[in-house]
């Protein structure tokens, strides 16, 4: 499969995965329905990694068994079918944390060109938010103090599917990071249209 075919295959397998998962598991990973399965879709983040826009994507669904099943049913088949073997996956087996969450049992789908990032996750440690933002290619940052809370904005890149919009990535920025975010979006928008034939839309709120 080429990049576009692999991207579409990932989306198909992901939709099948969520439609086949039992109700109790869905309720758990969606915080008892606060989110929907559509909110959990990662095909956009996978596509960004395929396009070498970002070094990796982090996959974690609150439940190690669900995350592992997702790996078996979605990630492995797509990587196997991909003609150009440019990406792989890594299961975080150590007690790795960020200031926001525990990552043990999570999965990194990463570019082989950035294999060095695995060194951040192969031993027990706490990875700073700034480092996570860098390897996930987020142009902004979470509030570092109470002073930055009022100036925080939420950024969403949507896939415009004509009849509906699906959030592909979401991250936080500060007011003074809008210009760099707009440049970041334009780079993503152009690559996605050129290589995946999808239209991206931007929301900053």
mmCIF file of C-alpha atoms in Angstrom:
data_model
loop_
_atom_site.group_PDB
_atom_site.id
_atom_site.type_symbol
_atom_site.label_atom_id
_atom_site.label_comp_id
_atom_site.label_asym_id
_atom_site.label_seq_id
_atom_site.Cartn_x
_atom_site.Cartn_y
_atom_site.Cartn_z
ATOM 1 C CA UNK A 1 0.000 0.000 0.000
ATOM 2 C CA UNK A 2 1.108 3.553 -0.650
ATOM 3 C CA UNK A 3 0.694 6.321 1.926
ATOM 4 C CA UNK A 4 -2.821 7.338 0.881
ATOM 5 C CA UNK A 5 -4.056 3.738 0.822
ATOM 6 C CA UNK A 6 -2.521 3.050 4.240
ATOM 7 C CA UNK A 7 -4.152 6.186 5.637
ATOM 8 C CA UNK A 8 -7.584 5.118 4.380
ATOM 9 C CA UNK A 9 -7.017 1.537 5.563
ATOM 10 C CA UNK A 10 -6.159 2.808 9.046
ATOM 11 C CA UNK A 11 -9.396 4.806 9.133
ATOM 12 C CA UNK A 12 -11.410 1.759 8.033
ATOM 13 C CA UNK A 13 -9.844 -0.562 10.617
ATOM 14 C CA UNK A 14 -10.231 2.066 13.326
ATOM 15 C CA UNK A 15 -13.954 2.449 12.615
ATOM 16 C CA UNK A 16 -14.339 -1.336 12.659
ATOM 17 C CA UNK A 17 -12.429 -1.543 15.933
ATOM 18 C CA UNK A 18 -14.731 0.851 17.773
ATOM 19 C CA UNK A 19 -17.888 -0.665 16.304
ATOM 20 C CA UNK A 20 -16.849 -4.150 17.472
ATOM 21 C CA UNK A 21 -15.661 -3.215 20.977
ATOM 22 C CA UNK A 22 -17.992 -4.244 23.800
ATOM 23 C CA UNK A 23 -20.123 -1.580 25.457
ATOM 24 C CA UNK A 24 -18.468 -1.723 28.892
ATOM 25 C CA UNK A 25 -15.010 -1.167 27.400
ATOM 26 C CA UNK A 26 -16.267 1.768 25.339
ATOM 27 C CA UNK A 27 -17.889 3.343 28.400
ATOM 28 C CA UNK A 28 -14.628 3.054 30.334
ATOM 29 C CA UNK A 29 -12.312 4.532 27.702
ATOM 30 C CA UNK A 30 -14.786 7.314 26.851
ATOM 31 C CA UNK A 31 -15.120 8.348 30.512
ATOM 32 C CA UNK A 32 -18.659 6.959 30.795
ATOM 33 C CA UNK A 33 -19.795 8.592 27.589
ATOM 34 C CA UNK A 34 -18.228 12.028 28.064
ATOM 35 C CA UNK A 35 -16.441 11.338 24.787
ATOM 36 C CA UNK A 36 -17.689 9.428 21.758
ATOM 37 C CA UNK A 37 -15.797 6.797 19.751
ATOM 38 C CA UNK A 38 -15.431 9.460 17.042
ATOM 39 C CA UNK A 39 -13.471 11.545 19.550
ATOM 40 C CA UNK A 40 -11.033 8.646 19.951
ATOM 41 C CA UNK A 41 -10.142 8.328 16.259
ATOM 42 C CA UNK A 42 -6.407 8.603 15.630
ATOM 43 C CA UNK A 43 -6.247 8.151 11.872
ATOM 44 C CA UNK A 44 -5.357 11.815 11.473
ATOM 45 C CA UNK A 45 -2.426 11.618 13.885
ATOM 46 C CA UNK A 46 -1.322 8.438 12.119
ATOM 47 C CA UNK A 47 -1.549 10.222 8.775
ATOM 48 C CA UNK A 48 0.549 13.118 10.074
ATOM 49 C CA UNK A 49 3.206 10.614 11.139
ATOM 50 C CA UNK A 50 3.036 8.833 7.775
ATOM 51 C CA UNK A 51 3.650 12.171 6.065
ATOM 52 C CA UNK A 52 6.658 12.831 8.319
ATOM 53 C CA UNK A 53 4.989 15.941 9.669
ATOM 54 C CA UNK A 54 5.437 14.645 13.209
ATOM 55 C CA UNK A 55 7.955 12.162 14.657
ATOM 56 C CA UNK A 56 5.391 10.005 16.411
ATOM 57 C CA UNK A 57 1.879 9.579 17.742
ATOM 58 C CA UNK A 58 1.065 8.403 21.271
ATOM 59 C CA UNK A 59 -1.772 5.885 21.650
ATOM 60 C CA UNK A 60 -3.408 5.306 25.026
ATOM 61 C CA UNK A 61 -7.020 4.450 25.853
ATOM 62 C CA UNK A 62 -7.078 4.314 29.697
ATOM 63 C CA UNK A 63 -7.127 0.501 29.502
ATOM 64 C CA UNK A 64 -4.020 -1.517 28.605
ATOM 65 C CA UNK A 65 -6.081 -4.377 27.171
ATOM 66 C CA UNK A 66 -7.991 -2.034 24.864
ATOM 67 C CA UNK A 67 -4.745 -0.354 23.793
ATOM 68 C CA UNK A 68 -3.147 -3.731 23.048
ATOM 69 C CA UNK A 69 -6.212 -4.904 21.133
ATOM 70 C CA UNK A 70 -6.135 -1.684 19.110
ATOM 71 C CA UNK A 71 -2.508 -2.388 18.295
ATOM 72 C CA UNK A 72 -3.310 -5.907 17.093
ATOM 73 C CA UNK A 73 -6.377 -4.957 15.046
ATOM 74 C CA UNK A 74 -5.398 -1.562 13.654
ATOM 75 C CA UNK A 75 -1.702 -0.723 13.903
ATOM 76 C CA UNK A 76 -0.111 -4.071 13.044
ATOM 77 C CA UNK A 77 -2.212 -4.793 9.915
ATOM 78 C CA UNK A 78 -1.608 -1.306 8.508
ATOM 79 C CA UNK A 79 2.140 -1.351 9.121
ATOM 80 C CA UNK A 80 2.324 -4.816 7.582
ATOM 81 C CA UNK A 81 0.467 -3.623 4.467
ATOM 82 C CA UNK A 82 2.484 -0.418 4.068
ATOM 83 C CA UNK A 83 4.873 -0.803 1.137
ATOM 84 C CA UNK A 84 7.430 1.749 2.322
ATOM 85 C CA UNK A 85 8.512 0.590 5.792
ATOM 86 C CA UNK A 86 9.199 4.006 7.304
ATOM 87 C CA UNK A 87 7.360 3.664 10.624
ATOM 88 C CA UNK A 88 7.177 1.175 13.479
ATOM 89 C CA UNK A 89 5.610 0.876 16.901
ATOM 90 C CA UNK A 90 6.938 0.616 20.451
ATOM 91 C CA UNK A 91 5.067 -0.524 23.568
ATOM 92 C CA UNK A 92 6.015 1.472 26.673
ATOM 93 C CA UNK A 93 6.641 -1.228 29.287
ATOM 94 C CA UNK A 94 8.388 0.878 31.932
ATOM 95 C CA UNK A 95 6.886 3.268 34.493
ATOM 96 C CA UNK A 96 7.044 6.357 32.316
ATOM 97 C CA UNK A 97 5.023 9.395 33.338
ATOM 98 C CA UNK A 98 4.359 12.917 32.186
ATOM 99 C CA UNK A 99 3.142 15.606 34.602
ATOM 100 C CA UNK A 100 -0.361 14.843 33.283
ATOM 101 C CA UNK A 101 -0.518 11.046 32.948
ATOM 102 C CA UNK A 102 1.030 7.584 33.311
ATOM 103 C CA UNK A 103 2.193 6.100 30.002
ATOM 104 C CA UNK A 104 2.994 2.496 30.905
ATOM 105 C CA UNK A 105 1.157 0.269 28.424
ATOM 106 C CA UNK A 106 0.808 3.074 25.883
ATOM 107 C CA UNK A 107 2.072 2.695 22.329
ATOM 108 C CA UNK A 108 4.233 4.971 20.210
ATOM 109 C CA UNK A 109 3.894 4.782 16.448
ATOM 110 C CA UNK A 110 7.074 6.467 15.302
ATOM 111 C CA UNK A 111 9.139 7.326 12.248
ATOM 112 C CA UNK A 112 12.274 5.241 11.900
ATOM 113 C CA UNK A 113 14.085 8.511 11.146
ATOM 114 C CA UNK A 114 13.350 9.525 14.747
ATOM 115 C CA UNK A 115 14.088 6.223 16.474
ATOM 116 C CA UNK A 116 16.176 8.061 19.069
ATOM 117 C CA UNK A 117 12.989 9.243 20.799
ATOM 118 C CA UNK A 118 12.459 5.696 22.074
ATOM 119 C CA UNK A 119 15.298 6.369 24.509
ATOM 120 C CA UNK A 120 12.919 8.663 26.399
ATOM 121 C CA UNK A 121 10.541 5.790 27.111
ATOM 122 C CA UNK A 122 12.672 2.666 27.667
ATOM 123 C CA UNK A 123 13.284 3.293 31.381
ATOM 124 C CA UNK A 124 11.321 4.559 34.384
ATOM 125 C CA UNK A 125 11.234 8.332 34.208
ATOM 126 C CA UNK A 126 9.090 11.456 33.994
ATOM 127 C CA UNK A 127 9.091 13.118 30.583
ATOM 128 C CA UNK A 128 8.539 16.917 30.719
ATOM 129 C CA UNK A 129 5.518 18.365 28.918
ATOM 130 C CA UNK A 130 7.826 20.471 26.750
ATOM 131 C CA UNK A 131 9.557 17.316 25.504
ATOM 132 C CA UNK A 132 6.225 15.623 24.790
ATOM 133 C CA UNK A 133 5.059 18.682 22.836
ATOM 134 C CA UNK A 134 8.272 18.608 20.820
ATOM 135 C CA UNK A 135 8.139 14.922 19.808
ATOM 136 C CA UNK A 136 4.399 15.139 19.098
ATOM 137 C CA UNK A 137 4.989 18.306 17.044
ATOM 138 C CA UNK A 138 2.651 20.593 18.963
ATOM 139 C CA UNK A 139 3.581 24.250 18.343
ATOM 140 C CA UNK A 140 2.164 25.514 21.653
ATOM 141 C CA UNK A 141 2.309 24.603 25.314
ATOM 142 C CA UNK A 142 0.042 24.025 28.285
ATOM 143 C CA UNK A 143 -0.130 26.756 30.953
ATOM 144 C CA UNK A 144 3.053 26.775 33.012
ATOM 145 C CA UNK A 145 1.575 28.997 35.710
ATOM 146 C CA UNK A 146 -1.753 30.392 36.892
ATOM 147 C CA UNK A 147 -0.914 33.552 34.969
ATOM 148 C CA UNK A 148 -1.040 31.626 31.666
ATOM 149 C CA UNK A 149 -4.410 29.976 32.274
ATOM 150 C CA UNK A 150 -6.527 32.961 31.044
ATOM 151 C CA UNK A 151 -4.414 33.265 27.875
ATOM 152 C CA UNK A 152 -4.673 29.584 26.921
ATOM 153 C CA UNK A 153 -6.408 28.696 23.660
ATOM 154 C CA UNK A 154 -7.514 25.302 22.358
ATOM 155 C CA UNK A 155 -6.552 24.447 18.783
ATOM 156 C CA UNK A 156 -8.331 21.800 16.703
ATOM 157 C CA UNK A 157 -7.458 20.598 13.207
ATOM 158 C CA UNK A 158 -10.550 19.120 11.571
ATOM 159 C CA UNK A 159 -10.942 16.774 8.629
ATOM 160 C CA UNK A 160 -13.689 18.349 6.532
ATOM 161 C CA UNK A 161 -15.647 15.366 5.153
ATOM 162 C CA UNK A 162 -18.336 17.572 3.533
ATOM 163 C CA UNK A 163 -21.204 16.260 5.683
ATOM 164 C CA UNK A 164 -19.259 16.227 8.934
ATOM 165 C CA UNK A 165 -16.034 17.371 10.537
ATOM 166 C CA UNK A 166 -13.802 15.017 12.506
ATOM 167 C CA UNK A 167 -11.209 16.366 14.942
ATOM 168 C CA UNK A 168 -7.802 15.031 13.908
ATOM 169 C CA UNK A 169 -5.650 16.698 16.536
ATOM 170 C CA UNK A 170 -6.157 18.994 19.513
ATOM 171 C CA UNK A 171 -3.582 20.913 21.524
ATOM 172 C CA UNK A 172 -3.168 23.988 23.712
ATOM 173 C CA UNK A 173 -1.397 27.230 22.852
ATOM 174 C CA UNK A 174 -0.936 30.664 24.340
ATOM 175 C CA UNK A 175 -2.213 33.862 22.702
ATOM 176 C CA UNK A 176 1.310 34.767 21.614
ATOM 177 C CA UNK A 177 1.698 31.421 19.815
ATOM 178 C CA UNK A 178 -1.060 32.022 17.255
ATOM 179 C CA UNK A 179 1.284 33.035 14.419
ATOM 180 C CA UNK A 180 3.473 29.958 14.742
ATOM 181 C CA UNK A 181 0.321 27.834 14.967
ATOM 182 C CA UNK A 182 -1.041 29.308 11.736
ATOM 183 C CA UNK A 183 2.237 28.478 9.982
ATOM 184 C CA UNK A 184 2.110 24.976 11.459
ATOM 185 C CA UNK A 185 -1.457 24.500 10.230
ATOM 186 C CA UNK A 186 -0.633 25.660 6.707
ATOM 187 C CA UNK A 187 2.200 23.145 6.503
ATOM 188 C CA UNK A 188 -0.137 20.349 7.613
ATOM 189 C CA UNK A 189 -2.992 21.519 5.396
ATOM 190 C CA UNK A 190 -0.835 21.580 2.279
ATOM 191 C CA UNK A 191 0.739 18.145 2.898
ATOM 192 C CA UNK A 192 -2.610 16.518 3.683
ATOM 193 C CA UNK A 193 -4.249 17.892 0.552
ATOM 194 C CA UNK A 194 -1.276 17.071 -1.653
ATOM 195 C CA UNK A 195 -0.605 13.525 -0.420
ATOM 196 C CA UNK A 196 -3.813 12.313 1.254
ATOM 197 C CA UNK A 197 -6.376 14.361 -0.698
ATOM 198 C CA UNK A 198 -8.146 15.530 2.455
ATOM 199 C CA UNK A 199 -9.141 19.059 3.469
ATOM 200 C CA UNK A 200 -8.104 20.369 6.868
ATOM 201 C CA UNK A 201 -9.926 23.147 8.719
ATOM 202 C CA UNK A 202 -8.679 25.104 11.720
ATOM 203 C CA UNK A 203 -10.440 26.194 14.904
ATOM 204 C CA UNK A 204 -8.824 28.288 17.638
ATOM 205 C CA UNK A 205 -11.011 28.992 20.639
#
